[in-house]
mmCIF file of C-alpha atoms in Angstrom:
data_model
loop_
_atom_site.group_PDB
_atom_site.id
_atom_site.type_symbol
_atom_site.label_atom_id
_atom_site.label_comp_id
_atom_site.label_asym_id
_atom_site.label_seq_id
_atom_site.Cartn_x
_atom_site.Cartn_y
_atom_site.Cartn_z
ATOM 1 C CA MET U 1 -6.741 15.522 33.455
ATOM 2 C CA ASN U 2 -6.181 12.866 36.122
ATOM 3 C CA GLU U 3 -8.924 10.319 35.620
ATOM 4 C CA THR U 4 -8.815 6.691 36.672
ATOM 5 C CA PHE U 5 -10.598 3.952 34.765
ATOM 6 C CA ARG U 6 -11.037 0.197 34.690
ATOM 7 C CA ALA U 7 -9.092 -2.008 32.308
ATOM 8 C CA LEU U 8 -8.415 -5.662 31.639
ATOM 9 C CA VAL U 9 -4.657 -6.068 32.052
ATOM 10 C CA LEU U 10 -2.758 -9.166 30.942
ATOM 11 C CA ASP U 11 0.483 -10.166 32.606
ATOM 12 C CA THR U 12 2.623 -13.291 32.684
ATOM 13 C CA ALA U 13 2.983 -15.776 35.514
ATOM 14 C CA GLN U 14 6.331 -16.623 37.056
ATOM 15 C CA ASP U 15 6.946 -19.189 34.327
ATOM 16 C CA GLY U 16 7.024 -16.305 31.822
ATOM 17 C CA LYS U 17 4.587 -18.138 29.550
ATOM 18 C CA THR U 18 1.160 -18.374 31.172
ATOM 19 C CA VAL U 19 -0.935 -15.246 30.581
ATOM 20 C CA LEU U 20 -2.987 -14.057 33.556
ATOM 21 C CA PRO U 21 -5.880 -11.577 33.167
ATOM 22 C CA GLU U 22 -6.805 -9.093 35.894
ATOM 23 C CA PHE U 23 -9.138 -6.108 36.051
ATOM 24 C CA LYS U 24 -7.348 -3.053 37.411
ATOM 25 C CA ASP U 25 -7.809 0.657 38.021
ATOM 26 C CA LEU U 26 -5.441 2.651 35.816
ATOM 27 C CA SER U 27 -4.668 6.320 35.314
ATOM 28 C CA ILE U 28 -4.519 8.007 31.925
ATOM 29 C CA HIS U 29 -0.838 8.537 32.731
ATOM 30 C CA ASP U 30 -0.417 4.770 32.444
ATOM 31 C CA LEU U 31 -1.539 4.830 28.798
ATOM 32 C CA PRO U 32 0.975 4.608 25.949
ATOM 33 C CA GLU U 33 1.840 7.592 23.801
ATOM 34 C CA GLY U 34 -0.538 8.887 21.147
ATOM 35 C CA ASP U 35 -2.153 12.090 19.994
ATOM 36 C CA VAL U 36 -5.833 11.250 20.620
ATOM 37 C CA LEU U 37 -7.397 10.206 23.923
ATOM 38 C CA VAL U 38 -10.654 8.272 23.509
ATOM 39 C CA ARG U 39 -13.285 7.290 26.045
ATOM 40 C CA VAL U 40 -14.111 3.765 24.912
ATOM 41 C CA ALA U 41 -17.803 2.887 24.765
ATOM 42 C CA HIS U 42 -17.730 -0.523 23.101
ATOM 43 C CA SER U 43 -15.262 -3.132 21.925
ATOM 44 C CA THR U 44 -15.662 -6.624 20.500
ATOM 45 C CA LEU U 45 -14.154 -10.096 20.386
ATOM 46 C CA ASN U 46 -12.308 -11.329 17.298
ATOM 47 C CA TYR U 47 -10.477 -14.626 16.822
ATOM 48 C CA LYS U 48 -7.220 -12.722 17.272
ATOM 49 C CA ASP U 49 -8.471 -11.378 20.613
ATOM 50 C CA GLY U 50 -9.081 -14.955 21.725
ATOM 51 C CA MET U 51 -5.491 -15.820 20.866
ATOM 52 C CA ILE U 52 -4.137 -12.817 22.773
ATOM 53 C CA LEU U 53 -6.290 -13.479 25.849
ATOM 54 C CA ASN U 54 -4.860 -16.993 25.956
ATOM 55 C CA GLY U 55 -1.253 -16.092 25.107
ATOM 56 C CA ARG U 56 -1.343 -17.889 21.748
ATOM 57 C CA GLY U 57 0.776 -17.076 18.716
ATOM 58 C CA ARG U 58 3.044 -14.548 20.472
ATOM 59 C CA LEU U 59 0.813 -11.751 19.189
ATOM 60 C CA ALA U 60 1.376 -9.699 22.340
ATOM 61 C CA ARG U 61 5.041 -9.789 23.271
ATOM 62 C CA LYS U 62 5.309 -7.122 25.958
ATOM 63 C CA TYR U 63 3.549 -7.270 29.318
ATOM 64 C CA PRO U 64 1.673 -5.881 31.181
ATOM 65 C CA HIS U 65 -0.696 -5.432 28.259
ATOM 66 C CA VAL U 66 -4.244 -4.200 27.616
ATOM 67 C CA PRO U 67 -5.821 -6.299 24.823
ATOM 68 C CA GLY U 68 -8.694 -5.440 22.499
ATOM 69 C CA VAL U 69 -8.093 -5.174 18.750
ATOM 70 C CA ASP U 70 -11.133 -2.926 18.135
ATOM 71 C CA PHE U 71 -12.941 -0.118 19.886
ATOM 72 C CA ALA U 72 -15.389 2.705 19.286
ATOM 73 C CA GLY U 73 -15.908 5.736 21.464
ATOM 74 C CA GLU U 74 -15.712 9.486 21.942
ATOM 75 C CA VAL U 75 -12.689 11.752 21.606
ATOM 76 C CA VAL U 76 -11.778 13.362 24.932
ATOM 77 C CA GLU U 77 -8.509 15.114 24.078
ATOM 78 C CA THR U 78 -6.699 15.504 20.775
ATOM 79 C CA ALA U 79 -3.512 17.054 19.446
ATOM 80 C CA ASP U 80 -4.584 16.356 15.862
ATOM 81 C CA PRO U 81 -6.756 18.911 14.009
ATOM 82 C CA ARG U 82 -8.705 16.178 12.191
ATOM 83 C CA TYR U 83 -10.582 15.414 15.410
ATOM 84 C CA LYS U 84 -12.127 17.441 18.205
ATOM 85 C CA PRO U 85 -13.518 16.504 21.628
ATOM 86 C CA GLY U 86 -16.941 14.933 21.242
ATOM 87 C CA ASP U 87 -16.231 13.289 17.882
ATOM 88 C CA HIS U 88 -17.143 9.624 17.690
ATOM 89 C CA VAL U 89 -14.479 7.379 16.185
ATOM 90 C CA ILE U 90 -13.691 3.748 15.332
ATOM 91 C CA LEU U 91 -10.389 1.923 15.551
ATOM 92 C CA THR U 92 -9.648 -1.446 13.979
ATOM 93 C CA GLY U 93 -6.264 -2.915 13.156
ATOM 94 C CA TRP U 94 -2.850 -1.208 13.190
ATOM 95 C CA ARG U 95 -1.704 -3.884 15.687
ATOM 96 C CA VAL U 96 -3.627 -2.158 18.459
ATOM 97 C CA GLY U 97 -4.374 -4.774 21.101
ATOM 98 C CA GLU U 98 -1.145 -6.504 20.041
ATOM 99 C CA SER U 99 1.861 -4.158 20.125
ATOM 100 C CA HIS U 100 -0.142 -1.148 21.388
ATOM 101 C CA TRP U 101 -2.654 -1.122 24.245
ATOM 102 C CA GLY U 102 -6.173 -1.719 22.999
ATOM 103 C CA GLY U 103 -9.862 -1.387 23.664
ATOM 104 C CA TYR U 104 -10.486 -3.590 26.701
ATOM 105 C CA ALA U 105 -10.230 -0.473 28.854
ATOM 106 C CA GLN U 106 -12.464 2.516 29.444
ATOM 107 C CA MET U 107 -9.828 4.883 28.027
ATOM 108 C CA ALA U 108 -7.362 4.515 25.160
ATOM 109 C CA ARG U 109 -4.670 6.754 23.714
ATOM 110 C CA VAL U 110 -3.753 6.136 20.064
ATOM 111 C CA ASN U 111 -2.381 7.772 16.933
ATOM 112 C CA ALA U 112 -4.905 9.800 14.968
ATOM 113 C CA ASP U 113 -3.897 8.030 11.742
ATOM 114 C CA TRP U 114 -5.374 4.813 13.138
ATOM 115 C CA LEU U 115 -8.862 6.248 13.601
ATOM 116 C CA VAL U 116 -11.783 6.724 11.239
ATOM 117 C CA PRO U 117 -14.905 8.789 11.946
ATOM 118 C CA LEU U 118 -17.961 6.835 13.039
ATOM 119 C CA PRO U 119 -20.199 6.915 9.937
ATOM 120 C CA GLU U 120 -23.588 8.573 10.222
ATOM 121 C CA GLY U 121 -26.205 5.911 10.775
ATOM 122 C CA LEU U 122 -24.050 3.677 13.006
ATOM 123 C CA SER U 123 -23.923 3.603 16.801
ATOM 124 C CA THR U 124 -20.740 2.634 18.632
ATOM 125 C CA SER U 125 -22.316 -0.712 19.568
ATOM 126 C CA GLN U 126 -23.282 -1.403 15.945
ATOM 127 C CA ALA U 127 -19.774 -0.450 14.803
ATOM 128 C CA MET U 128 -18.367 -3.024 17.195
ATOM 129 C CA ALA U 129 -20.935 -5.606 16.106
ATOM 130 C CA ILE U 130 -19.137 -5.136 12.787
ATOM 131 C CA GLY U 131 -15.592 -4.764 14.177
ATOM 132 C CA THR U 132 -12.527 -6.135 12.458
ATOM 133 C CA ALA U 133 -14.416 -9.281 11.440
ATOM 134 C CA GLY U 134 -17.200 -7.407 9.669
ATOM 135 C CA PHE U 135 -14.799 -4.840 8.248
ATOM 136 C CA THR U 136 -12.732 -7.705 6.836
ATOM 137 C CA ALA U 137 -15.862 -9.258 5.344
ATOM 138 C CA MET U 138 -16.678 -5.984 3.586
ATOM 139 C CA LEU U 139 -13.150 -5.741 2.185
ATOM 140 C CA ALA U 140 -13.510 -9.305 0.889
ATOM 141 C CA VAL U 141 -16.815 -8.528 -0.840
ATOM 142 C CA MET U 142 -15.309 -5.391 -2.382
ATOM 143 C CA ALA U 143 -12.393 -7.481 -3.688
ATOM 144 C CA LEU U 144 -14.785 -9.955 -5.340
ATOM 145 C CA GLU U 145 -16.651 -7.091 -6.985
ATOM 146 C CA GLU U 146 -13.466 -5.443 -8.223
ATOM 147 C CA GLN U 147 -12.359 -8.736 -9.796
ATOM 148 C CA GLY U 148 -15.583 -8.983 -11.766
ATOM 149 C CA VAL U 149 -17.741 -11.243 -9.601
ATOM 150 C CA SER U 150 -21.325 -9.976 -9.829
ATOM 151 C CA PRO U 151 -24.771 -11.181 -8.690
ATOM 152 C CA ASP U 152 -26.055 -11.516 -12.257
ATOM 153 C CA GLN U 153 -23.498 -14.225 -13.092
ATOM 154 C CA ASP U 154 -24.453 -17.890 -13.012
ATOM 155 C CA GLY U 155 -22.991 -19.504 -9.944
ATOM 156 C CA GLU U 156 -22.724 -19.537 -6.172
ATOM 157 C CA VAL U 157 -20.467 -17.716 -3.735
ATOM 158 C CA LEU U 158 -19.043 -19.875 -0.960
ATOM 159 C CA VAL U 159 -18.467 -18.514 2.555
ATOM 160 C CA THR U 160 -16.393 -20.685 4.906
ATOM 161 C CA GLY U 161 -16.382 -20.371 8.677
ATOM 162 C CA ALA U 162 -19.902 -19.164 8.054
ATOM 163 C CA ALA U 163 -21.164 -18.944 11.644
ATOM 164 C CA GLY U 164 -18.175 -16.880 12.793
ATOM 165 C CA GLY U 165 -17.829 -13.115 12.719
ATOM 166 C CA VAL U 166 -16.399 -12.753 9.203
ATOM 167 C CA GLY U 167 -18.723 -15.387 7.785
ATOM 168 C CA SER U 168 -21.915 -14.032 9.337
ATOM 169 C CA VAL U 169 -21.335 -10.527 8.032
ATOM 170 C CA ALA U 170 -20.155 -11.733 4.612
ATOM 171 C CA ILE U 171 -23.321 -13.795 4.154
ATOM 172 C CA SER U 172 -25.524 -10.862 5.143
ATOM 173 C CA ILE U 173 -23.799 -8.467 2.734
ATOM 174 C CA LEU U 174 -23.614 -10.890 -0.191
ATOM 175 C CA ALA U 175 -27.256 -11.938 0.152
ATOM 176 C CA HIS U 176 -28.339 -8.286 0.401
ATOM 177 C CA LEU U 177 -26.449 -7.540 -2.818
ATOM 178 C CA GLY U 178 -28.215 -10.390 -4.610
ATOM 179 C CA TYR U 179 -25.601 -13.161 -4.662
ATOM 180 C CA ARG U 180 -26.572 -16.804 -4.187
ATOM 181 C CA VAL U 181 -24.604 -17.734 -1.054
ATOM 182 C CA VAL U 182 -23.599 -21.179 0.181
ATOM 183 C CA ALA U 183 -22.483 -21.301 3.818
ATOM 184 C CA SER U 184 -19.910 -23.838 5.008
ATOM 185 C CA THR U 185 -20.063 -24.729 8.693
ATOM 186 C CA GLY U 186 -19.210 -27.604 10.989
ATOM 187 C CA ARG U 187 -22.100 -26.750 13.285
ATOM 188 C CA PRO U 188 -25.358 -28.070 11.778
ATOM 189 C CA GLU U 189 -27.344 -26.490 14.614
ATOM 190 C CA ASN U 190 -26.589 -23.113 13.015
ATOM 191 C CA ALA U 191 -28.266 -23.936 9.693
ATOM 192 C CA ASP U 192 -31.445 -21.962 10.444
ATOM 193 C CA TYR U 193 -29.394 -19.002 11.670
ATOM 194 C CA LEU U 194 -27.289 -18.965 8.484
ATOM 195 C CA LYS U 195 -30.310 -19.262 6.212
ATOM 196 C CA HIS U 196 -31.932 -16.404 8.099
ATOM 197 C CA LEU U 197 -28.845 -14.293 7.364
ATOM 198 C CA GLY U 198 -29.352 -15.025 3.679
ATOM 199 C CA ALA U 199 -27.583 -18.301 2.845
ATOM 200 C CA SER U 200 -29.473 -20.226 0.201
ATOM 201 C CA ASP U 201 -27.761 -23.512 1.015
ATOM 202 C CA ILE U 202 -25.562 -25.070 3.722
ATOM 203 C CA ILE U 203 -22.576 -27.353 3.154
ATOM 204 C CA ASP U 204 -20.813 -29.329 5.876
ATOM 205 C CA ARG U 205 -17.253 -28.104 6.303
ATOM 206 C CA ALA U 206 -16.114 -31.750 6.210
ATOM 207 C CA ALA U 207 -16.960 -31.788 2.496
ATOM 208 C CA LEU U 208 -14.223 -29.202 1.944
ATOM 209 C CA ALA U 209 -11.780 -30.188 4.673
ATOM 210 C CA GLU U 210 -9.589 -32.584 2.720
ATOM 211 C CA ALA U 211 -7.074 -31.503 0.111
ATOM 212 C CA PRO U 212 -8.328 -32.309 -3.419
ATOM 213 C CA ASN U 213 -7.261 -35.668 -4.821
ATOM 214 C CA ARG U 214 -6.536 -34.085 -8.204
ATOM 215 C CA PRO U 215 -5.597 -30.569 -9.371
ATOM 216 C CA LEU U 216 -9.059 -29.713 -10.754
ATOM 217 C CA LEU U 217 -12.489 -30.791 -9.549
ATOM 218 C CA SER U 218 -15.902 -30.071 -11.056
ATOM 219 C CA GLU U 219 -16.511 -26.324 -11.371
ATOM 220 C CA ARG U 220 -18.890 -24.964 -8.763
ATOM 221 C CA TRP U 221 -17.950 -21.664 -7.109
ATOM 222 C CA LEU U 222 -18.191 -18.298 -8.799
ATOM 223 C CA GLY U 223 -16.460 -16.665 -5.839
ATOM 224 C CA ALA U 224 -15.552 -17.386 -2.236
ATOM 225 C CA VAL U 225 -14.794 -15.656 1.050
ATOM 226 C CA ASP U 226 -12.470 -17.935 3.008
ATOM 227 C CA SER U 227 -11.449 -17.525 6.641
ATOM 228 C CA VAL U 228 -10.171 -21.097 7.077
ATOM 229 C CA GLY U 229 -7.168 -21.561 4.765
ATOM 230 C CA SER U 230 -5.138 -24.792 4.558
ATOM 231 C CA THR U 231 -6.807 -27.818 2.914
ATOM 232 C CA THR U 232 -10.191 -26.073 2.802
ATOM 233 C CA LEU U 233 -8.770 -23.286 0.661
ATOM 234 C CA ALA U 234 -6.935 -25.801 -1.510
ATOM 235 C CA HIS U 235 -10.163 -27.737 -2.033
ATOM 236 C CA MET U 236 -12.207 -24.715 -3.052
ATOM 237 C CA LEU U 237 -9.494 -23.524 -5.450
ATOM 238 C CA ALA U 238 -9.856 -26.808 -7.322
ATOM 239 C CA GLU U 239 -13.644 -26.259 -7.527
ATOM 240 C CA MET U 240 -13.646 -22.648 -8.736
ATOM 241 C CA LYS U 241 -15.381 -21.808 -11.960
ATOM 242 C CA TYR U 242 -13.423 -20.349 -14.865
ATOM 243 C CA HIS U 243 -12.137 -16.923 -13.759
ATOM 244 C CA GLY U 244 -13.476 -17.573 -10.260
ATOM 245 C CA VAL U 245 -12.176 -15.423 -7.400
ATOM 246 C CA VAL U 246 -11.315 -16.319 -3.804
ATOM 247 C CA ALA U 247 -10.868 -13.624 -1.160
ATOM 248 C CA ALA U 248 -8.670 -15.190 1.541
ATOM 249 C CA CYS U 249 -8.879 -13.521 4.931
ATOM 250 C CA GLY U 250 -8.126 -16.093 7.621
ATOM 251 C CA LEU U 251 -6.273 -19.211 8.707
ATOM 252 C CA ALA U 252 -8.484 -20.833 11.325
ATOM 253 C CA GLY U 253 -7.678 -24.198 9.716
ATOM 254 C CA GLY U 254 -3.951 -23.569 9.304
ATOM 255 C CA ALA U 255 -1.457 -21.370 7.470
ATOM 256 C CA ASP U 256 -0.378 -23.982 4.933
ATOM 257 C CA LEU U 257 -1.787 -24.260 1.399
ATOM 258 C CA PRO U 258 -1.415 -27.772 -0.076
ATOM 259 C CA ALA U 259 -2.514 -26.779 -3.572
ATOM 260 C CA THR U 260 -1.153 -26.690 -7.127
ATOM 261 C CA VAL U 261 -0.901 -23.844 -9.613
ATOM 262 C CA ILE U 262 -3.197 -25.681 -12.063
ATOM 263 C CA PRO U 263 -6.415 -23.789 -11.133
ATOM 264 C CA PHE U 264 -4.628 -20.497 -11.787
ATOM 265 C CA LEU U 265 -3.176 -21.632 -15.117
ATOM 266 C CA LEU U 266 -6.066 -23.590 -16.630
ATOM 267 C CA ARG U 267 -9.073 -21.768 -15.191
ATOM 268 C CA GLY U 268 -7.656 -18.315 -14.588
ATOM 269 C CA VAL U 269 -8.636 -18.497 -10.928
ATOM 270 C CA LYS U 270 -7.646 -15.510 -8.789
ATOM 271 C CA LEU U 271 -6.630 -15.692 -5.126
ATOM 272 C CA ILE U 272 -6.862 -12.271 -3.464
ATOM 273 C CA GLY U 273 -5.400 -11.661 -0.027
ATOM 274 C CA ILE U 274 -7.396 -9.450 2.339
ATOM 275 C CA ASP U 275 -5.482 -7.378 4.900
ATOM 276 C CA SER U 276 -7.565 -5.391 7.361
ATOM 277 C CA VAL U 277 -4.732 -4.502 9.739
ATOM 278 C CA LEU U 278 -2.736 -1.996 7.676
ATOM 279 C CA CYS U 279 -5.508 -1.122 5.230
ATOM 280 C CA PRO U 280 -5.061 2.524 4.060
ATOM 281 C CA TYR U 281 -7.294 5.254 5.462
ATOM 282 C CA GLU U 282 -9.222 5.968 2.237
ATOM 283 C CA ARG U 283 -10.025 2.278 1.776
ATOM 284 C CA ARG U 284 -11.157 2.046 5.390
ATOM 285 C CA VAL U 285 -13.550 4.955 5.037
ATOM 286 C CA GLN U 286 -14.930 3.488 1.804
ATOM 287 C CA ALA U 287 -15.522 0.101 3.461
ATOM 288 C CA TRP U 288 -17.239 1.622 6.496
ATOM 289 C CA GLN U 289 -19.545 3.660 4.254
ATOM 290 C CA ARG U 290 -20.392 0.500 2.320
ATOM 291 C CA LEU U 291 -21.195 -1.269 5.584
ATOM 292 C CA VAL U 292 -23.804 1.373 6.385
ATOM 293 C CA THR U 293 -25.572 0.844 3.050
ATOM 294 C CA ASP U 294 -24.938 -2.846 2.273
ATOM 295 C CA LEU U 295 -25.213 -4.571 5.654
ATOM 296 C CA PRO U 296 -28.883 -4.687 6.696
ATOM 297 C CA ALA U 297 -29.211 -3.270 10.204
ATOM 298 C CA GLU U 298 -31.696 -5.937 11.235
ATOM 299 C CA ARG U 299 -29.270 -8.691 10.211
ATOM 300 C CA LEU U 300 -26.502 -7.008 12.178
ATOM 301 C CA ASP U 301 -28.661 -6.784 15.292
ATOM 302 C CA GLU U 302 -29.664 -10.450 14.963
ATOM 303 C CA ALA U 303 -26.035 -11.557 14.667
ATOM 304 C CA MET U 304 -24.835 -9.670 17.751
ATOM 305 C CA GLN U 305 -24.717 -10.489 21.444
ATOM 306 C CA THR U 306 -23.666 -7.984 24.135
ATOM 307 C CA VAL U 307 -21.627 -8.838 27.229
ATOM 308 C CA LYS U 308 -19.968 -6.830 29.976
ATOM 309 C CA LEU U 309 -16.218 -6.261 29.822
ATOM 310 C CA SER U 310 -15.997 -7.979 33.206
ATOM 311 C CA ASP U 311 -17.401 -11.168 31.622
ATOM 312 C CA ILE U 312 -15.199 -11.295 28.519
ATOM 313 C CA VAL U 313 -12.304 -13.548 29.599
ATOM 314 C CA PRO U 314 -14.046 -16.970 29.208
ATOM 315 C CA TYR U 315 -15.187 -16.026 25.713
ATOM 316 C CA GLY U 316 -11.558 -15.888 24.581
ATOM 317 C CA GLU U 317 -11.324 -19.660 24.874
ATOM 318 C CA LYS U 318 -14.802 -20.152 23.417
ATOM 319 C CA ILE U 319 -14.038 -18.293 20.198
ATOM 320 C CA LEU U 320 -10.892 -20.374 19.646
ATOM 321 C CA LYS U 321 -13.034 -23.518 19.916
ATOM 322 C CA GLY U 322 -15.668 -22.213 17.505
ATOM 323 C CA GLY U 323 -18.134 -21.625 20.328
ATOM 324 C CA VAL U 324 -19.041 -18.007 19.553
ATOM 325 C CA ARG U 325 -21.737 -17.462 16.938
ATOM 326 C CA GLY U 326 -21.987 -14.173 15.087
ATOM 327 C CA ARG U 327 -20.617 -11.040 16.736
ATOM 328 C CA LEU U 328 -19.906 -10.389 20.391
ATOM 329 C CA VAL U 329 -20.132 -6.735 21.466
ATOM 330 C CA ILE U 330 -18.445 -5.682 24.695
ATOM 331 C CA ASP U 331 -19.989 -2.949 26.840
ATOM 332 C CA VAL U 332 -16.751 -1.480 28.166
ATOM 333 C CA ALA U 333 -18.486 0.722 30.750
ATOM 334 C CA ALA U 334 -19.881 -2.401 32.426
ATOM 335 C CA VAL U 335 -16.968 -3.689 34.508
#
């Protein structure tokens, strides 16, 4: 097979620091090693993709590089018996788009262990409307459930970064399951959008942005899905109810945690870390099946916007500035 295809290729300028994007024609012989060749139909834009597109955080260290943390498409060739040509598959995580070429190309070659079958009931575009962000949100909800947080308990579940990808999907799932959800956002113009997704109340992120002035504050949150970290996470920890649970899955506000151990010792609060990158295969399949049943399709469609691959570069900066609402799906064939 000697097929050429279009790809977004990142390289560095002469200063060795500035990252320059360019759309190029590549051959499948240019692709890295792997045992499954996939024709990519759709990809998406996550916060991490925005960082990579702009050369932030040293996430991609070897250039030239094809970014794109997620993709969904059709198997073309495979050396692994678990898949056959024509199978539809999803890839999220495993440092694809970082250390391995990713989904911002019409073809990708990856390890079979990194793939999961596209669940029945999902299209490739819907799978990418979910993407790593939505997959992470599902893992966070599952963690809350497994730690005993249930809709029939008295209390609210807080979702920070609510208008972003993780937040939008988390609100939709939690509301569908019957939780009372409070959405934290710094963009008041998104209040109607968040309430439509299922949030029962909106709180300005500024109310949570400062570190607490004492170890414990008045109890409020039964559970929380946090993609912000730093002082916001510290603040909510001080406001958790007895045996409250926080699923931490992001650091948009910073990687530090200026908190004390008092909420853990006196209220039995639990802080659960959510890793979607190296999540084991069985857990991945379970989460994707849950997404089919617990994420209302109409909410997913309302939270998604589709753009051509050829138009994706400016969105990398927008997502870093909080300018992308919901989920951005990339039509990879449209270059």
